[in-house]
XYZ file of C-alpha atoms in Angstrom:
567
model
C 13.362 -8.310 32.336
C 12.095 -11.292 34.430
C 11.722 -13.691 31.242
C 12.129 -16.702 33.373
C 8.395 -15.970 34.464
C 7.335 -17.407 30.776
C 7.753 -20.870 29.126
C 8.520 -21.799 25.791
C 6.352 -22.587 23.402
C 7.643 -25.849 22.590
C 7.609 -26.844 26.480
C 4.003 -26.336 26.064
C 2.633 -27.691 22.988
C 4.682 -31.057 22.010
C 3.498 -31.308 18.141
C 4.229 -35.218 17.066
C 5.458 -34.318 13.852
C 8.627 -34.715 12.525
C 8.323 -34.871 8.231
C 7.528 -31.688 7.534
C 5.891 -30.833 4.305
C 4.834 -27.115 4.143
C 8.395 -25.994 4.097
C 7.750 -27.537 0.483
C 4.895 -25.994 -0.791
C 4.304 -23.098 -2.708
C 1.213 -20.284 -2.757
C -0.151 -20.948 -5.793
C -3.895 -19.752 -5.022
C -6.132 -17.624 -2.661
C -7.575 -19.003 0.132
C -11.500 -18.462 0.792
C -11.310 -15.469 3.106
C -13.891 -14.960 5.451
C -13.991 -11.137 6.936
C -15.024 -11.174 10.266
C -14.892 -7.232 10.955
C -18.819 -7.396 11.838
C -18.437 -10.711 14.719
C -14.435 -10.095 16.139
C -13.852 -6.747 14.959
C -16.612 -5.253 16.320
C -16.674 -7.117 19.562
C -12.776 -5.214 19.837
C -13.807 -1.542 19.315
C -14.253 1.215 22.036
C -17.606 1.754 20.684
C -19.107 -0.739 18.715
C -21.026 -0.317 15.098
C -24.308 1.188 15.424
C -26.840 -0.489 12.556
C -25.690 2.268 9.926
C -22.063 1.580 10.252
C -22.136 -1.932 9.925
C -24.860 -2.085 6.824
C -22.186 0.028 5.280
C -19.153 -2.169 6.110
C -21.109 -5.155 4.979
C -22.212 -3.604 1.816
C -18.669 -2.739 0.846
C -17.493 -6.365 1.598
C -20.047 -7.662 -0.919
C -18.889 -5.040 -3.443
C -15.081 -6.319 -2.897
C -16.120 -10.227 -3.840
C -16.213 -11.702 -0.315
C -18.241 -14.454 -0.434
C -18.430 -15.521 2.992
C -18.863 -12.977 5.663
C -19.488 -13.455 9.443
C -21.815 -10.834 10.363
C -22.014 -11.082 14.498
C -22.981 -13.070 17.730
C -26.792 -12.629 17.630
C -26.948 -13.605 21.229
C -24.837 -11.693 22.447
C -25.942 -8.180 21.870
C -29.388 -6.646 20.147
C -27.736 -4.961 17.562
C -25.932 -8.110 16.282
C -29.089 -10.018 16.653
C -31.215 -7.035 14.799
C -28.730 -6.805 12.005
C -28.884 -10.903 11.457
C -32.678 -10.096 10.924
C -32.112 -7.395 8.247
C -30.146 -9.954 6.069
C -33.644 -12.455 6.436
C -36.173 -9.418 5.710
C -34.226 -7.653 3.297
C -32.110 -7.646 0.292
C -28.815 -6.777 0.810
C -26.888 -9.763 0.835
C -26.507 -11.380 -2.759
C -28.164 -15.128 -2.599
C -24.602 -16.228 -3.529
C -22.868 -14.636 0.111
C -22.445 -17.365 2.849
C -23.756 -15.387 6.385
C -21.808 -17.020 9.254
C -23.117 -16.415 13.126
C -21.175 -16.961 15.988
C -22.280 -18.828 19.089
C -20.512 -20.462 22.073
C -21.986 -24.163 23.035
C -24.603 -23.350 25.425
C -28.053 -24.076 24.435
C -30.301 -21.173 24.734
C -27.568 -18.971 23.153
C -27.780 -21.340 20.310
C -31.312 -21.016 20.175
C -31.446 -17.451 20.087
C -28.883 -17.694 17.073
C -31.489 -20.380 14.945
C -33.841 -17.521 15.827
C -32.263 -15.087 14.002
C -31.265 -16.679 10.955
C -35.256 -17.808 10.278
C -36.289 -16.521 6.725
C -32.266 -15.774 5.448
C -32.447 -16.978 2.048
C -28.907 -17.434 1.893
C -26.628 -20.153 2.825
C -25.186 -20.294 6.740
C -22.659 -20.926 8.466
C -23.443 -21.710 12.480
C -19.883 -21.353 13.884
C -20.158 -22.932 17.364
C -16.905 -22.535 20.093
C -15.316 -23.210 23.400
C -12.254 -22.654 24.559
C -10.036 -26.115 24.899
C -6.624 -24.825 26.305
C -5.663 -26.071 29.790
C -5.203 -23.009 31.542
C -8.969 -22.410 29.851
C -10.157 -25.537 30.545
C -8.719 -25.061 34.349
C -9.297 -21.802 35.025
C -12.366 -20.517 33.557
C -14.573 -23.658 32.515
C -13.751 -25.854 35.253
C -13.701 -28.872 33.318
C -11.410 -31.812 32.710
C -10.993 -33.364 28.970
C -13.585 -35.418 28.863
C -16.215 -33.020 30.679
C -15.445 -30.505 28.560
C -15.599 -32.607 25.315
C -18.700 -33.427 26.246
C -20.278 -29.913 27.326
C -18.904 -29.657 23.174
C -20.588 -32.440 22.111
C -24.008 -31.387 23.729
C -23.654 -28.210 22.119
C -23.218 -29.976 18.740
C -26.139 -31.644 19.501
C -27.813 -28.950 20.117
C -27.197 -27.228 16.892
C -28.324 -30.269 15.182
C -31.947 -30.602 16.775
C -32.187 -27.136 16.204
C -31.163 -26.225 12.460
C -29.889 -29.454 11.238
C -32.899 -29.890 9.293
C -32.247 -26.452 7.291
C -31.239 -27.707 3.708
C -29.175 -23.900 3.847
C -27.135 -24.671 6.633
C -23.806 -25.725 7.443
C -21.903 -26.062 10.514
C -18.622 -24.592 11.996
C -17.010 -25.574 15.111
C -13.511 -23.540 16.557
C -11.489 -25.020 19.481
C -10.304 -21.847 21.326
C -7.034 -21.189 21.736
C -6.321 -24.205 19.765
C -2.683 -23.076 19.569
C -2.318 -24.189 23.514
C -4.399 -27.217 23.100
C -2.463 -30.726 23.180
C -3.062 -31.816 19.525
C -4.507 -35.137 20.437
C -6.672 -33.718 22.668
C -7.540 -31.045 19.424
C -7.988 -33.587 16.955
C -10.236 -35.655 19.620
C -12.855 -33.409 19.667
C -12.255 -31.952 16.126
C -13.062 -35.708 15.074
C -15.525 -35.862 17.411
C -17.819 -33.017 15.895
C -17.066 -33.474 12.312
C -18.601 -37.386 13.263
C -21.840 -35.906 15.256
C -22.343 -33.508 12.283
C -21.829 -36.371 9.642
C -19.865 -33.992 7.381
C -19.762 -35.295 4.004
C -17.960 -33.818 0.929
C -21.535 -32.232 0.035
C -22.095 -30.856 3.383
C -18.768 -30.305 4.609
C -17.836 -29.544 8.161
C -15.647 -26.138 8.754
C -13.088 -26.836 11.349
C -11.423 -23.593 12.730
C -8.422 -23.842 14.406
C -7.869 -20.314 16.067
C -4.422 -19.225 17.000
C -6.664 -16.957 19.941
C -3.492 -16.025 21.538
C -0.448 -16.031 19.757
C 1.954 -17.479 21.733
C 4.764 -18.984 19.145
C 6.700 -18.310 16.063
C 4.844 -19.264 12.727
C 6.784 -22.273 12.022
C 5.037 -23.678 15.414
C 1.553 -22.655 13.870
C 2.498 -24.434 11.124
C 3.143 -27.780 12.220
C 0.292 -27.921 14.294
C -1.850 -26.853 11.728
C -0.355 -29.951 9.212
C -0.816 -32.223 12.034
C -4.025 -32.014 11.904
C -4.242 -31.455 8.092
C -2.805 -34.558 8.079
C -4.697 -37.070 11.003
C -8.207 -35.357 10.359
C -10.889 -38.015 9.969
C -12.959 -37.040 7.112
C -10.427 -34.661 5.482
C -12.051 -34.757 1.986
C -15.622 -33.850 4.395
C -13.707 -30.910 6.153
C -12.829 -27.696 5.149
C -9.625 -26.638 7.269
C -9.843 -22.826 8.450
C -7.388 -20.346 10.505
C -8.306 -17.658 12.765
C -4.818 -16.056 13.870
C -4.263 -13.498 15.964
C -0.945 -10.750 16.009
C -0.027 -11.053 19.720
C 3.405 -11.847 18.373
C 3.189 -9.378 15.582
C 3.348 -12.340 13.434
C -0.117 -12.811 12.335
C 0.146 -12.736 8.560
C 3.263 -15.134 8.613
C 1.055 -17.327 10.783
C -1.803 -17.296 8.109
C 0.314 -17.613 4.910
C 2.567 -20.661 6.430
C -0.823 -22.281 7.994
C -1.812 -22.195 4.555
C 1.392 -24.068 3.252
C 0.284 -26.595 6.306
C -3.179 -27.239 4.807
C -5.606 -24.463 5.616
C -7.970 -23.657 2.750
C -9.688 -20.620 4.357
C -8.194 -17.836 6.319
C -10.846 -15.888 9.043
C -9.742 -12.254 9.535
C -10.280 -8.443 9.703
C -9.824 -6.226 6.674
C -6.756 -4.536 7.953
C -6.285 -6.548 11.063
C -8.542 -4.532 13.689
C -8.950 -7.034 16.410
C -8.900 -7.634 20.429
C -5.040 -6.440 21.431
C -2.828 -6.282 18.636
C -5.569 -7.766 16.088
C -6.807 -10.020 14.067
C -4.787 -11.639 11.074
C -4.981 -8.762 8.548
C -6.079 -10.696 5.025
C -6.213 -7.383 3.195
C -2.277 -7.411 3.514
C -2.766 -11.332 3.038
C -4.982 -10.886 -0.478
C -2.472 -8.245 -1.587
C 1.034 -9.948 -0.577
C -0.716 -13.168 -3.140
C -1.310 -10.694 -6.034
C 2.151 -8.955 -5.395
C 3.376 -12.573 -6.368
C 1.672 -13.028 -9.090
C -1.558 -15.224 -7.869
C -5.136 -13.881 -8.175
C -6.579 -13.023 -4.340
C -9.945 -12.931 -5.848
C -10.915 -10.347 -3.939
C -10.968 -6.408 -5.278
C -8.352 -4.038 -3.968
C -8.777 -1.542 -6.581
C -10.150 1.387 -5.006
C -8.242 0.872 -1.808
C -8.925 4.654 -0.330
C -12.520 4.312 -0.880
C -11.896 1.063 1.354
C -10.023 2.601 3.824
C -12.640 5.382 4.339
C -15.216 2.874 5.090
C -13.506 0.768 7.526
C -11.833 4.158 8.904
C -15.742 5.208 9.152
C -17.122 2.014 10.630
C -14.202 1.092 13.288
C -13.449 4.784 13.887
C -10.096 3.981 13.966
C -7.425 5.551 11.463
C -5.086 3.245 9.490
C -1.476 4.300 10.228
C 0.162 5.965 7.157
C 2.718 3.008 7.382
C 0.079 0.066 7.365
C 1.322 -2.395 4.532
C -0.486 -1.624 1.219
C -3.176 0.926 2.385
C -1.106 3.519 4.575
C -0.559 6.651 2.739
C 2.895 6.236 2.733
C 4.049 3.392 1.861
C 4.682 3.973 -1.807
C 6.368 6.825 -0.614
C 9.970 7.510 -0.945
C 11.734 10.284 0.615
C 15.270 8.817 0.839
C 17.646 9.599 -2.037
C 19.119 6.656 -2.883
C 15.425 5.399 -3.113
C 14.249 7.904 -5.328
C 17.114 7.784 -7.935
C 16.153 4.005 -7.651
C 12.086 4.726 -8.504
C 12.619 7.452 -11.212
C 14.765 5.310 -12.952
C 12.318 2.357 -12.643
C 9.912 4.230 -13.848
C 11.629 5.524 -17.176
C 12.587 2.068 -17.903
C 9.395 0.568 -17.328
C 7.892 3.455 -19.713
C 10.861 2.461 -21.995
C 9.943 -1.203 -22.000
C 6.474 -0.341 -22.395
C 7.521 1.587 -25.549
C 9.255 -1.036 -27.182
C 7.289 -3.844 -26.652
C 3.775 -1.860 -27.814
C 1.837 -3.512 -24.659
C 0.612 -0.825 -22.748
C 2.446 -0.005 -19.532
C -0.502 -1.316 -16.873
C -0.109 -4.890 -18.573
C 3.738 -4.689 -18.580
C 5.541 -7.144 -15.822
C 5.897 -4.899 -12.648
C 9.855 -4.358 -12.021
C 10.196 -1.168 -10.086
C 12.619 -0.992 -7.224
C 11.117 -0.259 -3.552
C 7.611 -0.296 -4.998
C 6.681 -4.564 -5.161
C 3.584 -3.394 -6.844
C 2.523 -1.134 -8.971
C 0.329 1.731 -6.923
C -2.099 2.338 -9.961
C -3.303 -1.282 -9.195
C -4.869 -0.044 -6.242
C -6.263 3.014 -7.514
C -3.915 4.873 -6.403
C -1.871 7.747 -8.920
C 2.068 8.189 -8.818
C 1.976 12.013 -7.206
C 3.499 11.226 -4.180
C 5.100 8.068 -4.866
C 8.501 10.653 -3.876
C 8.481 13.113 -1.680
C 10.913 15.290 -0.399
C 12.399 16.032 3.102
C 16.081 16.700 4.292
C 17.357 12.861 3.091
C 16.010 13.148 0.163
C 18.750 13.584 -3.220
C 18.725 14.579 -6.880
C 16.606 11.855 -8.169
C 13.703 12.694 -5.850
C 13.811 16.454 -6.625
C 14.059 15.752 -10.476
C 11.584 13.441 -10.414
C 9.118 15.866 -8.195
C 9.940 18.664 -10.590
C 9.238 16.747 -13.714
C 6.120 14.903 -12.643
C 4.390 17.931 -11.258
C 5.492 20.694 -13.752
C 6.974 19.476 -16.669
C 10.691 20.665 -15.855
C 13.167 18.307 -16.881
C 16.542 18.933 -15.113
C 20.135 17.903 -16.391
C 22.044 15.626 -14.172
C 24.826 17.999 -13.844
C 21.909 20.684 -12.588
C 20.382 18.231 -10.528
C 23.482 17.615 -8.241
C 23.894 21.429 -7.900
C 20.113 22.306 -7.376
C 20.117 19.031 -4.517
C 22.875 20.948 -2.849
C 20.899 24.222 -2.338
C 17.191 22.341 -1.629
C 19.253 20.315 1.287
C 20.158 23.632 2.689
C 17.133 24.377 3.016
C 15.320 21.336 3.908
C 17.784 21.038 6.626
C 16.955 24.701 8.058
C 13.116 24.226 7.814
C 12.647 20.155 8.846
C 9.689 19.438 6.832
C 8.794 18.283 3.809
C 8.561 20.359 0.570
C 6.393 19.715 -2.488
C 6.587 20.422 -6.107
C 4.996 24.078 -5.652
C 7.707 25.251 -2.867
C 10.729 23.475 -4.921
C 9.474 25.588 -7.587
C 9.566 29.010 -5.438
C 13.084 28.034 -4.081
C 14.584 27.067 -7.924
C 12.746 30.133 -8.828
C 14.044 32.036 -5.775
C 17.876 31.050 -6.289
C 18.279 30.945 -10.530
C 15.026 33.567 -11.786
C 15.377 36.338 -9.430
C 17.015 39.477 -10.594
C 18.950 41.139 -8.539
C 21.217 44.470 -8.916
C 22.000 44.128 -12.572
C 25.172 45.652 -14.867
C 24.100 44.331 -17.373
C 20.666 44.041 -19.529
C 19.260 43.097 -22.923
C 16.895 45.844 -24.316
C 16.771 44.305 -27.748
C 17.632 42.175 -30.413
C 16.455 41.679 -33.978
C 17.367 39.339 -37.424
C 18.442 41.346 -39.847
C 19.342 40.058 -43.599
C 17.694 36.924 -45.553
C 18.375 33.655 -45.670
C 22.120 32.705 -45.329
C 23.114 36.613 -44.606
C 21.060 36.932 -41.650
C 22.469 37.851 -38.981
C 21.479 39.297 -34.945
C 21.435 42.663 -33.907
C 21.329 43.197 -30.348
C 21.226 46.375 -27.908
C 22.826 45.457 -24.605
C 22.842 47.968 -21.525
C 26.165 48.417 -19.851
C 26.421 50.646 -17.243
C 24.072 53.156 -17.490
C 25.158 53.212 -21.604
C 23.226 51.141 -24.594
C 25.152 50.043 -27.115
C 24.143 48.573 -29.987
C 25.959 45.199 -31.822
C 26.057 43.450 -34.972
C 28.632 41.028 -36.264
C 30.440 42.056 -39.575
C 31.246 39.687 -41.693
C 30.262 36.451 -43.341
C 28.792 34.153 -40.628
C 30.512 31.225 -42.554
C 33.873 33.032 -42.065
C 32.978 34.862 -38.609
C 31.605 31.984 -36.869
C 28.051 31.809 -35.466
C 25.495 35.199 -35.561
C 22.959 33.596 -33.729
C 21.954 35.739 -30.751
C 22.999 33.831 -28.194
C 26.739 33.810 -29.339
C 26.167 37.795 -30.772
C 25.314 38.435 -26.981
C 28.128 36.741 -25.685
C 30.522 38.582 -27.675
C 29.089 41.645 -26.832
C 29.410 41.155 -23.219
C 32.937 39.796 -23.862
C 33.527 43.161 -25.760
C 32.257 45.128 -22.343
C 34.704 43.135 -20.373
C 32.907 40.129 -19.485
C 33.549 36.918 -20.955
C 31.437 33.927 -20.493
C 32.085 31.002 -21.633
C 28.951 28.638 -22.466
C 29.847 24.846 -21.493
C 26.110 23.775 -22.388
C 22.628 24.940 -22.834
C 19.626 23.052 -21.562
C 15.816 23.782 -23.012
C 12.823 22.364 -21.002
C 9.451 23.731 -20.794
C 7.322 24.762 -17.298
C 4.170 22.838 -17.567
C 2.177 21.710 -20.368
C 0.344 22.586 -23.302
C 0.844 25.406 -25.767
C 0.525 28.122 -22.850
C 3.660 26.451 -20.935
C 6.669 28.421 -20.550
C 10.265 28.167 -21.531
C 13.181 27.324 -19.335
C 16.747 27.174 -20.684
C 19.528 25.992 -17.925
C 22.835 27.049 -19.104
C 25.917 25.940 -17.744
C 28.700 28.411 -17.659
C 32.723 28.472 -16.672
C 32.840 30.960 -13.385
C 35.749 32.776 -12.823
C 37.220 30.639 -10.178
C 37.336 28.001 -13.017
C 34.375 25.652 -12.050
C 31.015 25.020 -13.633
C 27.808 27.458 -12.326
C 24.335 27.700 -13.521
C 22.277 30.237 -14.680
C 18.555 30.131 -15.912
C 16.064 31.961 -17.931
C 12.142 31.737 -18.851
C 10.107 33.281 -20.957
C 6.813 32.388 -23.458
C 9.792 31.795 -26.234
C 13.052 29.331 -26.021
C 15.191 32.279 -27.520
C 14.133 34.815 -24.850
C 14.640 32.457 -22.387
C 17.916 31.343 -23.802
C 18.938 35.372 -23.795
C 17.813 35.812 -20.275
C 20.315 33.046 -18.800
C 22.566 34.111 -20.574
C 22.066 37.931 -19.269
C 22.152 36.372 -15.694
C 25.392 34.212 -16.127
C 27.230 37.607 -17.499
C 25.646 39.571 -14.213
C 26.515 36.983 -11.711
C 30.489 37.104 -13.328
C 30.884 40.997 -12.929
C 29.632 40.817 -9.458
C-alpha cells in the first residue's frame, strides 16, 4: 500500500491545546438533534425524494419529537424550493418545529432562500456555508484567508439586509471542512460572524463546525471542537453544533466525544445515509444515550415503522446488522450466547417476580442484549435463532418460547447433538416449526414395533386400586394386573404395572426420570412426557410420548423406550 502518499492528521491540523477537559466529562443529557435527511441526505441519494417521499419523511420526524429539522437547499433544486413553500402555505409543521434552509454565501442564492421561507409561521434557521480548508480555499475558491473571510462576511451581510428584520429568524453559519481548517483561522471567522450577526443569548448564533471529511481519529475532533468551545467570543450567545461525517467509520465516536468537548447540538441523518460512507447516524446516537440510562428525547419506540419510512423515502435498505434497527442485531445464533440470553431472561422474569414491579420497569441486565428489544417495539421471537453454532440453550429456548415445550437439561444436551447434525448437513437456519418436525421426527415416530399397549384400566377403590393393562407382545396380548397389596407390592400405578410387564416379556427398562411438559397452550395443548431410560450398553437414552392426557403420554414413552431396547 503506498501510505506514504497521505499525511497525518496531526501534521495537518496543529490544535493549541494541551489541558484537556472532555476526557472528564460525562453524557449526562441529549443533545438537540437536528435531522438533516431532507438537505444532506437527500442531496446523497441516486434518486432524490420526489414531494411525496419527503412530506412523509418529514411528517414522521415531527411524530418522533424532532424539534428542529433542516428541510433542503431551496436554491438549489425546485423540489427543495417547492417543498420550503408547502411548510409556509400549509399545516404540517407544528408552530413549535424550527425549519432550517441551507444556503452557500452567494447573494442571489440567498435571496432565493428568503424567498421561500416568506409566510412560514414557524421559527428559522438560515444556515449559511463555505468551505474554509486550504486545499478548499486553494483549489476550488481561489481565495487567500482574508479574501475568503470576506466573500463570508458579505454573505453574512447579505443574510442580514435580507431577513434580519424577521422577528422568526435566526442565523447559522458552518465553516466547511472545519476539521482541516487551522483553528485560528476557524475561530477568526467563527468570531467574525457571530459579531456581524450580534448574537445575543436571546437570539443566539448557531455555529456548525462540520467534520465534512473525516480525516482523524475522534480524540482529534475532540480537541478541536473544545478549542473552540473554549476561545469562542460570545459563548453564552452561541449555540455550538457538529456535523460529522463516517469517512473514518468513526462518525458516532466523533459526535458523542465532540459532545464531551462542548457541542450542544448534533446535525445528522436518521441512520447515517449521507455522501460516501454517511452522515453521523444520531438514531444510533439517541439510542446509545438511552442504553445508558439518559433520556434522548426523541421516540424510538416503533423503530420498524421508522425503518419502513426512511427505507421508503431513501430507497435504500438498512443492513440487518445496522446498530439498533437491523433485524438482527438482537439476534443470537451462537450457543454460548443463547445459554447466556435464556438465562437472562428467566432471571430478569425472576427478579421481576420478587420485587412485584412489572418486568418493562425492571433495571435492564440481560447479557448480549444492552437494551431491552420491547423498548423499541420490537417482541422477543427471534431474539435466538438457530443455525449450525447454535447449542442447547438456543434450541430450548426456541422450543419453549414458540410452543410451550420445556426441555430438561439432560434432554437438551442430547436433542443439541442430533439438531447439529442436521444443521450441519442442511446450512441454514431452522425455526421453532422445523425443530419441532425433527424432535418429532427422531423421539414420536413409530417405527417397526414388538411391542404395544392396547389397554389399561383402574380397577378397585380407593387404596385397593390398582392398573390393569393389556400389552401386545409378539403377535400375542396378554393381559396384567399386580396381585397383592400395593403397600406390600410396591407401586400399581400404570406406568410401573407396564414396566413390569415388559420386564416379564423379557425386556427390562429401567426408568432414571420422567419429564411432563405440555405442546402449546391453553386447555387444547397436548401432553409431552420425556423419559429418561438406562440402554443396554449402560448409558442414559430418551424416549418420548404425547397425547391429549399426561398418563397416555407417559404410557407411550414408555412403550417406545421398551421397543427401542428389543431392537
Amino acid at each position: 500500500m503506498p501510505s506514504h502518499r497521505y499525511r497525518s492528521a496531526y501534521d495537518r491540523v496543529e490544535i493549541p491545546l494541551t489541558d484537556r477537559h472532555w476526557p472528564n466529562a460525562r453524557l449526562t443529557r441529549a443533545p438537540l438533534w437536528v435531522p438533516v435527511d431532507l438537505r444532506d441526505g437527500n442531496q446523497a441519494l441516486a434518486e432524490p425524494m420526489d414531494p411525496a417521499r419527503k412530506r412523509r419523511f418529514f411528517e414522521l420526524m415531527v411524530a418522533m419529537g424532532y424539534t428542529e429539522i433542516e428541510v433542503g437547499y431551496p436554491s438549489a433544486s425546485q423540489t427543495d424550493y417547492d417543498f420550503v413553500r408547502l411548510i409556509a402555505e400549509s399545516e404540517i409543521a407544528p408552530e413549535h418545529v424550527t425549519i432550517v434552509v441551507f444556503t452557500p454565501a452567494r447573494r442571489d442564492l440567498i435571496e432565493r432562500t428568503v424567498t421561500s421561507i416568506r409566510g412560514i409561521r414557524n421559527p428559522v434557521v438560515i444556515h449559511l456555508y463555505t468551505a474554509t480548508a486550504p486545499t478548499w480555499r486553494d483549489t476550488v475558491l481561489g481565495k487567500d484567508r482574508r479574501a475568503l473571510a470576506e466573500l463570508i462576511l458579505a454573505g453574512g451581510r447579505d443574510v442580514l439586509e435580507l431577513a434580519g428584520d424577521a422577528p422568526n429568524v435566526r442565523f447559522e453559519f458552518s465553516p466547511e471542512v472545519f476539521t482541516l481548517t487551522e483553528p485560528d483561522y476557524a475561530l477568526e471567522v467563527c468570531d467574525a460572524m457571530t459579531t456581524l450577526w450580534d448574537a445575543v443569548p436571546e437570539r443566539p448564533v448557531i455555529l456548525n463546525l462540520p467534520a465534512t471529511v473525516e480525516i482523524a481519529s475522534p480524540n482529534v475532533y475532540a480537541d478541536q471542537i473544545e478549542y473552540m468551545h473554549r476561545n469562542l467570543a460570545r459563548r453564552d450567545s452561541v449555540i455550538l453544533s457538529v456535523h460529522p461525517h463516517n469517512d473514518r467509520g468513526t462518525g458516532i465516536a466523533c459526535a458523542e466525544l465532540a459532545i464531551l468537548a462542548g457541542a450542544q447540538r448534533v446535525e445528522g441523518c436518521i441512520f447515517g445515509n449521507g455522501e460516501r460512507t454517511g452522515n453521523v447516524d444520531i438514531a444510533t446516537l439517541a439510542l446509545n444515550l438511552h442504553a445508558q440510562g439518559v433520556d434522548p428525547m426523541i421516540d424510538f419506540s416503533d423503530i420498524d415503522e421508522i425503518r419502513r419510512t426512511v427505507e421508503h423515502a431513501n430507497r435504500i435498505e438498512i443492513h440487518p446488522r445496522h446498530p439498533y434497527v437491523g433485524d438482527l442485531v438482537h439476534t443470537a445464533f451462537s450457543g454460548t450466547h443463547q445459554d447466556a440470553i435464556r438465562k437472562g431472561f428467566a432471571e430478569h422474569r425472576s427478579r421481576a417476580a420478587s420485587s412485584g414491579m412489572p418486568e418493562s420497569e425492571l433495571e435492564w441486565r440481560v447479557p448480549y442484549l444492552p437494551i431491552d428489544p420491547a423498548d423499541l417495539g420490537r417482541s422477543y421471537d427471534a431474539v435466538i435463532r438457530v443455525n449450525s453454532q447454535s447449542g442447547k440453550g438456543g434450541i430450548a429456548y426456541l422450543l419453549e418460547a414458540e410452543l410451550g415445550v420445556a426441555l430438561p437439561r439432560r434432554f437438551q444436551i442430547e436433542f443439541a447433538r442430533r439438531v447439529q447434525r442436521h444443521t450441519d448437513a442442511s446450512g441454514s437456519e431452522v425455526g421453532a416449526a422445523e425443530l419441532w418436525e425433527l424432535f418429532a421426527r427422531e423421539y414420536l415416530a413409530d417405527g417397526p414395533a414388538h411391542f404395544a399397549l392396547i389397554a389399561h384400566e383402574t380397577v378397585g377403590d380407593g387404596a385397593t386400586s390398582r392398573s390393569r393393562i393389556v400389552l401386545r407382545a409378539g403377535a400375542a396380548e396378554h393381559t396384567h394386573e399386580p396381585d397383592g397389596d400395593p403397600g406390600a407390592d410396591g407401586d400399581h400405578g400404570p406406568v410401573a404395572v407396564l414396566a413390569s410387564a415388559l420386564a416379564a416379556h423379557g425386556t427390562a427398562i429401567d426408568v432414571l426420570a420422567l419429564h411432563q411438559t405440555s405442546v402449546g397452550a391453553g386447555s387444547d395443548s397436548a401432553a409431552l412426557t420425556l423419559l429418561e431410560y438406562r440402554a443396554r450398553d449402560g448409558h442414559s437414552a430418551w424416549a418420548a410420548g404425547t397425547s391429549s392426557s399426561v398418563l397416555e403420554a407417559s404410557l407411550a414413552a414408555v412403550i417406545r423406550a421398551a421397543n427401542a431396547v428389543h431392537d
